[in-house]
mmCIF file of C-alpha atoms in Angstrom:
data_model
loop_
_atom_site.group_PDB
_atom_site.id
_atom_site.type_symbol
_atom_site.label_atom_id
_atom_site.label_comp_id
_atom_site.label_asym_id
_atom_site.label_seq_id
_atom_site.Cartn_x
_atom_site.Cartn_y
_atom_site.Cartn_z
ATOM 1 C CA UNK A 283 0.000 0.000 0.000
ATOM 2 C CA UNK A 284 2.625 2.548 1.056
ATOM 3 C CA UNK A 285 5.089 1.675 -1.712
ATOM 4 C CA UNK A 286 2.952 3.780 -4.063
ATOM 5 C CA UNK A 287 3.471 6.948 -2.040
ATOM 6 C CA UNK A 288 4.714 9.857 -4.159
ATOM 7 C CA UNK A 289 8.412 10.650 -3.994
ATOM 8 C CA UNK A 290 9.297 14.321 -3.620
ATOM 9 C CA UNK A 291 12.109 15.538 -5.923
ATOM 10 C CA UNK A 292 15.224 17.017 -4.280
ATOM 11 C CA UNK A 293 17.598 19.714 -5.514
ATOM 12 C CA UNK A 294 21.097 18.329 -6.149
ATOM 13 C CA UNK A 295 22.820 20.667 -3.654
ATOM 14 C CA UNK A 296 20.535 19.503 -0.843
ATOM 15 C CA UNK A 297 21.219 15.791 -1.205
ATOM 16 C CA UNK A 298 22.334 13.904 1.872
ATOM 17 C CA UNK A 299 25.803 12.380 1.608
ATOM 18 C CA UNK A 300 27.910 10.020 3.695
ATOM 19 C CA UNK A 301 29.709 13.014 5.246
ATOM 20 C CA UNK A 302 26.382 14.184 6.710
ATOM 21 C CA UNK A 303 26.514 11.237 9.103
ATOM 22 C CA UNK A 304 28.929 10.263 11.895
ATOM 23 C CA UNK A 305 31.864 8.061 10.857
ATOM 24 C CA UNK A 306 30.427 4.946 12.529
ATOM 25 C CA UNK A 307 27.200 5.163 10.487
ATOM 26 C CA UNK A 308 26.869 2.995 7.394
ATOM 27 C CA UNK A 309 24.344 3.483 4.616
ATOM 28 C CA UNK A 310 22.930 6.499 6.522
ATOM 29 C CA UNK A 311 22.166 4.441 9.646
ATOM 30 C CA UNK A 312 23.713 3.615 13.017
ATOM 31 C CA UNK A 313 25.196 0.073 13.059
ATOM 32 C CA UNK A 314 22.523 -1.066 15.526
ATOM 33 C CA UNK A 315 19.529 0.579 13.824
ATOM 34 C CA UNK A 316 16.569 -1.607 12.865
ATOM 35 C CA UNK A 317 17.269 -4.102 15.661
ATOM 36 C CA UNK A 318 14.236 -5.244 17.621
ATOM 37 C CA UNK A 319 14.779 -5.343 21.384
ATOM 38 C CA UNK A 320 12.601 -5.907 24.448
ATOM 39 C CA UNK A 321 13.551 -2.521 25.950
ATOM 40 C CA UNK A 322 13.703 0.908 24.307
ATOM 41 C CA UNK A 323 17.105 2.493 23.840
ATOM 42 C CA UNK A 324 17.683 5.857 25.510
ATOM 43 C CA UNK A 325 17.076 8.646 22.987
ATOM 44 C CA UNK A 326 20.384 9.972 21.647
ATOM 45 C CA UNK A 327 20.913 13.367 20.053
ATOM 46 C CA UNK A 328 23.995 13.322 17.837
ATOM 47 C CA UNK A 329 25.461 16.588 16.565
ATOM 48 C CA UNK A 330 27.700 15.987 13.566
ATOM 49 C CA UNK A 331 29.812 18.656 11.890
ATOM 50 C CA UNK A 332 31.727 17.995 8.689
ATOM 51 C CA UNK A 333 34.952 19.990 8.403
ATOM 52 C CA UNK A 334 33.228 23.232 9.349
ATOM 53 C CA UNK A 335 31.228 23.225 6.110
ATOM 54 C CA UNK A 336 27.909 22.121 7.492
ATOM 55 C CA UNK A 337 26.366 20.354 10.452
ATOM 56 C CA UNK A 338 23.525 17.939 11.041
ATOM 57 C CA UNK A 339 21.553 17.012 14.111
ATOM 58 C CA UNK A 340 20.473 13.382 14.328
ATOM 59 C CA UNK A 341 18.061 11.640 16.668
ATOM 60 C CA UNK A 342 18.438 7.957 17.441
ATOM 61 C CA UNK A 343 15.451 6.517 19.297
ATOM 62 C CA UNK A 344 13.158 3.537 19.689
ATOM 63 C CA UNK A 345 9.842 3.009 17.981
ATOM 64 C CA UNK A 346 7.356 0.963 20.003
ATOM 65 C CA UNK A 347 6.139 -2.014 17.974
ATOM 66 C CA UNK A 348 4.267 -3.740 20.811
ATOM 67 C CA UNK A 349 4.307 -3.771 24.616
ATOM 68 C CA UNK A 350 7.582 -5.708 24.647
ATOM 69 C CA UNK A 351 9.167 -4.920 21.270
ATOM 70 C CA UNK A 352 11.053 -1.791 20.262
ATOM 71 C CA UNK A 353 12.837 -0.933 17.032
ATOM 72 C CA UNK A 354 15.777 1.485 17.001
ATOM 73 C CA UNK A 355 16.118 3.991 14.150
ATOM 74 C CA UNK A 356 18.036 7.162 13.346
ATOM 75 C CA UNK A 357 16.569 10.329 11.888
ATOM 76 C CA UNK A 358 18.125 13.457 10.437
ATOM 77 C CA UNK A 359 16.331 16.318 12.178
ATOM 78 C CA UNK A 360 15.352 18.848 9.531
ATOM 79 C CA UNK A 361 13.090 21.637 10.708
ATOM 80 C CA UNK A 362 12.304 22.574 7.109
ATOM 81 C CA UNK A 363 10.876 19.183 6.186
ATOM 82 C CA UNK A 364 7.111 19.401 5.589
ATOM 83 C CA UNK A 365 6.491 15.904 6.946
ATOM 84 C CA UNK A 366 8.246 12.791 8.246
ATOM 85 C CA UNK A 367 10.197 10.812 5.626
ATOM 86 C CA UNK A 368 10.759 7.074 6.097
ATOM 87 C CA UNK A 369 13.234 4.964 4.129
ATOM 88 C CA UNK A 370 11.951 1.832 2.414
ATOM 89 C CA UNK A 371 13.526 -0.479 5.016
ATOM 90 C CA UNK A 372 11.863 1.248 7.973
ATOM 91 C CA UNK A 373 8.633 1.709 6.042
ATOM 92 C CA UNK A 374 8.504 -2.010 5.289
ATOM 93 C CA UNK A 375 8.968 -2.950 8.964
ATOM 94 C CA UNK A 376 6.421 -0.433 10.252
ATOM 95 C CA UNK A 377 3.873 -1.360 7.591
ATOM 96 C CA UNK A 378 4.223 -5.077 8.399
ATOM 97 C CA UNK A 379 3.608 -4.254 12.086
ATOM 98 C CA UNK A 380 0.556 -2.079 11.377
ATOM 99 C CA UNK A 381 2.252 1.101 12.606
ATOM 100 C CA UNK A 382 1.726 2.953 9.299
ATOM 101 C CA UNK A 383 -1.871 3.848 8.585
ATOM 102 C CA UNK A 384 -3.772 5.518 5.766
ATOM 103 C CA UNK A 385 -6.662 7.947 6.156
ATOM 104 C CA UNK A 386 -9.010 6.965 3.311
ATOM 105 C CA UNK A 387 -11.018 10.197 3.566
ATOM 106 C CA UNK A 388 -7.989 12.492 3.282
ATOM 107 C CA UNK A 389 -5.888 10.123 1.169
ATOM 108 C CA UNK A 390 -2.781 10.591 3.335
ATOM 109 C CA UNK A 391 -0.529 8.153 5.153
ATOM 110 C CA UNK A 392 0.348 8.741 8.791
ATOM 111 C CA UNK A 393 2.089 7.306 11.818
ATOM 112 C CA UNK A 394 1.117 8.036 15.409
ATOM 113 C CA UNK A 395 3.884 9.403 17.634
ATOM 114 C CA UNK A 396 3.064 10.121 21.295
ATOM 115 C CA UNK A 397 -0.658 10.067 20.457
ATOM 116 C CA UNK A 398 -0.422 12.570 17.578
ATOM 117 C CA UNK A 399 -0.812 11.671 13.902
ATOM 118 C CA UNK A 400 2.036 12.731 11.580
ATOM 119 C CA UNK A 401 1.921 12.556 7.799
ATOM 120 C CA UNK A 402 4.768 10.730 6.144
ATOM 121 C CA UNK A 403 6.134 9.922 2.714
ATOM 122 C CA UNK A 404 8.827 7.646 1.407
ATOM 123 C CA UNK A 405 12.230 9.278 1.672
ATOM 124 C CA UNK A 406 12.997 11.232 -1.524
ATOM 125 C CA UNK A 407 15.442 9.409 -3.803
ATOM 126 C CA UNK A 408 18.228 11.928 -3.234
ATOM 127 C CA UNK A 409 18.094 11.374 0.514
ATOM 128 C CA UNK A 410 17.525 7.625 0.462
ATOM 129 C CA UNK A 411 18.004 5.604 2.663
ATOM 130 C CA UNK A 412 17.897 8.235 5.430
ATOM 131 C CA UNK A 413 14.924 8.819 7.718
ATOM 132 C CA UNK A 414 14.097 12.486 8.130
#
C-alpha cells in the first residue's frame, strides 16, 4: 500500500551524503539501527559537523512495535521538512507491524507518535536511505 506513495524531488545541492553522518554510520544508519529489542534504547541526540562546512543534528530513538518490542532507528532532524520521511527499510517494517496507517477520507498516510498523527512519505530518492 505505502510503496505507491509519491516521492518528492530534491535539488542536487541539498542531497544527503555520507559526510552528513557520523563516521560509525553505514548506509545512513547507526550500526545497531533496525534491531528489535525488548527494551527501548535511551534517545540519543547526535550533533555531527563535517569539516566546518555544514552540520547535522540526528536523533536515534526507539519506535514501540508492541508492549515488549522496540525498534531502534536514526533520523536526520530537519526543521524545514514538511512531513516525516521514512526509508523503504523502515517503512517495510512499520507497515508489516501495522504502525503505518492511511486515512481513506484524506488520502494521506500517517504514523502516530506520542498520540499525535504525523503525515509521512517515502524518503525522496536523493536522501535515500535516510529517515528524516
